């Protein structure tokens, strides 16, 4: 069987052992396809970094093989790295209509829209890409138009759920295509790759529609202006706010850059259904009585620069919070954002607003499947092998346990890491080899020019600041002709620490005398001796360790 | 009635609009008493700060009035600022036995133990302090020996719950002294001050004992070594781990500095009941079979330097995690620590350990009262006025709502802020005036020498690093005789950015020419022009804004 001598390689380049930057390559012979191409947000210790994209050097090295990017939905952690990766690997991008609409907007922002081929695929459609046939399967998630994919390969069918939940009553369209998943399961699926985000949660994720019921209840009783903060990309959530607004005769204004953009894209493409005359411009909200107004805004994670945070801090140009305003924060905190959100809630309460948030009412549901939903998918797809995806190690591990409890032997379950290669034949699977993978940090215009040394310095500077010591030496004699001058930043209040600064000068002079005595007269030795002497001195005096930068000039 | 011409002032100096640093002054005429004296942990934006203590300048100014500190329990947010505050205001400290034991340990660490008077008070006892009689009322919380206080003042009785929960089956001793609270309520309480931490949670906090049941179940089935991470100060939790260990024939070792200390204090004072031969030294754990061993450790919040984090990262000197180890994280994440804990859980799983944490089993209960418990206290104490304490604004606001729903008119409820003065007579209460209050930052040995300017610089340095530009000028002519030299840290990889650094030199030279042309030859102008020119140039080239430090030397 010549056909099957080649093996299928599945190579995750992101999305495992981490939340975000989902990207997985499928390679067979001379063909590679890539599923999703997302970004991650920087960890706390990545000081000053704007965003994180996957290291795709393996794809760049093999770019002649790459046939296209298959995108499952329009969230940042699935599309956000495209503008960076497409610069090096310019191949067509396949996705459903809303997904491509959001990608298009992103490419326009990066001035790349004319350089990229975007190919629209319908839910239910199958496309051919080299050795692969990729089937787009209708799914449900916290963004419209999401798909799971079945990749038909020469060694068998791979089902990749991507992010999903099971919503029997979605806001728009039909539920996930269970029938197709069952059909695939019946005819034999080699490998299942499934979303592990919510695997620690028992039971089911509630339908998006339940949030609409809560909105109706709240809107019915509200006698003042309503503000709803949610994720811009959650078009269905926005639709439900609009529905409740229409029902209770309120106008709707949109606020926050990404909310304005997504609403525009979604309305243009027909994913938001807004009756004539309901939308009003944020600049005109003063023309309507507040009890007839709803403002949909960004900022549900309390991001300091978001519209809601700025309103709460009285820094927003167009919306001022007034006593009686009812603010609904329709989202749960993403881990790490709890304190930001808490600050916004506190600020809103202080301004006299009423605030409804997760611990007080059912104003949010997750977009990811809980344990019972995952069990349904495993049972429908009945794969030979299983590879949990999208999650930190703890989630992958729990998802492996869940699959095992459903009857799959542990040796058929692969807890992978990014860069590892899962090699499959028609009846075998094993981890075999590694490719380059990792994080590429984006800081301003720089992609990859900030690494560990720079971050370590930023960390050091952030903890205790720095002290610059400058001396000018006479070239021939080596005598000090100016300085030492001492400049500090982020260390202590200089005005209150004049004595300390004088002492630092004195200690520097003593260090120079020590150099003289020890005949250490090259600049490197002098700098080291100054640095060591000052470090010990300052630690003794303050228990702090500022960065010390000795600079020697020569005239 | 001469007696009542004076008014009672209650002045919170911490613990409102924030979590932590609880401290409240009661002032009547020439007498002040202070309830609690805690610290807070630094917020994310307080870069490099070790801890935060309250601004007590009002107390220092009035130190002749201060009769003593009354401490309700031994948590850091109630005792942690004592070593700093007692330096300026050396008055007796009153507390129950375990509370004083923990304070004593803290004062020893600061080398202050001989300078401070610690006075032991029993639960149920009343002490006289100037115009006040302070009654220590038995309470329950996540640390042993905690009390609520009733302060008998010339204008009436104030009940301050401090941190509490209602536990009908505490591990040691009896439940909260409801009878006394009811008695006080019956004879008339002027003001209730009550813990707002858990006011957003409906229902009841479960008894500490339920955690013991879970431990027993887990221990019964465990066939390997068990590690339990919890808060060092939760003596009852530690007791329950010891009980389960004894029941299943395991030895117990203690790990982590604060755990070792608290266990020592608690054992010495009789708050931990450990049968002979159960405790083993952490250095000797290899002498016991792992299925006969339990290690109780710090690190339940994933703190990067804690024992458990170091074990998980293979950096602990005495304990190495091996496959099969069962790790129980007996705590919930404090907001802000979610990512730390998640990292520890991931690392432990990767090492092959089994990990049981909050989302998987009932291995933790809170130490604070939920809504139904708060309602009980309000109903027992039946105060005339109410002042919610211990919480961010959102919590204080919700607690006010809860009291209002129980029938108290809003005008009798005071949502206060630190520094505000609540003035009470026998039948009135109003907010009247302000005193100095705020946060004092502790960084190394420095107390209060780091403020906004220093923090702003640290923030700036942490985001984009810095560039130092040094030039040496000839004094008379003003000609450049050395430099410009450019040094950067935390900005870009210098090796990969040699061109950029050369350009920076060039731009600096052009800036100097510009100074010449514009006849701006004083140093301040030169520095400003260099700074502005470089900032614009670098932002254009990199979209980053490093700190720019121009230094001019003169020979």
CSV table of C-alpha atoms in Angstrom, one decimal, chain B residues 212 215-220 226 228 237-254 267 272-280 291-296:
chain,number,residue,atom,x,y,z
B,212,UNK,CA,-11.9,17.4,58.0
B,215,UNK,CA,-9.5,15.0,54.5
B,216,UNK,CA,-10.5,11.7,56.1
B,217,UNK,CA,-12.1,10.4,52.9
B,218,UNK,CA,-9.0,11.4,50.8
B,219,UNK,CA,-6.5,10.0,53.4
B,220,UNK,CA,-8.5,6.7,53.7
B,226,UNK,CA,0.3,13.2,50.9
B,228,UNK,CA,-1.2,19.5,52.1
B,237,UNK,CA,-7.0,23.3,59.4
B,238,UNK,CA,-3.5,22.1,60.4
B,239,UNK,CA,-5.1,20.3,63.4
B,240,UNK,CA,-7.5,18.5,61.0
B,241,UNK,CA,-4.6,17.4,58.8
B,242,UNK,CA,-2.9,16.1,61.9
B,243,UNK,CA,-6.1,14.3,63.1
B,244,UNK,CA,-6.5,12.6,59.7
B,245,UNK,CA,-2.8,11.6,59.8
B,246,UNK,CA,-3.0,10.2,63.2
B,247,UNK,CA,-6.2,8.3,62.3
B,248,UNK,CA,-4.5,6.6,59.3
B,249,UNK,CA,-1.1,6.1,61.0
B,250,UNK,CA,0.9,8.7,59.2
B,251,UNK,CA,3.8,10.8,60.4
B,252,UNK,CA,3.6,14.5,59.9
B,253,UNK,CA,6.4,16.8,58.7
B,254,UNK,CA,6.1,20.6,58.5
B,267,UNK,CA,2.0,23.9,69.9
B,272,UNK,CA,-2.4,22.4,68.4
B,273,UNK,CA,-2.9,18.9,69.9
B,274,UNK,CA,-0.3,16.6,68.5
B,275,UNK,CA,0.2,13.1,70.0
B,276,UNK,CA,3.7,12.1,70.9
B,277,UNK,CA,5.8,10.7,68.0
B,278,UNK,CA,3.6,12.0,65.2
B,279,UNK,CA,5.8,15.0,64.2
B,280,UNK,CA,8.9,14.2,62.3
B,291,UNK,CA,2.6,6.0,52.3
B,292,UNK,CA,3.1,6.7,56.0
B,293,UNK,CA,3.9,10.3,55.6
B,294,UNK,CA,2.1,13.7,55.4
B,295,UNK,CA,3.9,17.0,54.7
B,296,UNK,CA,2.1,20.2,55.7
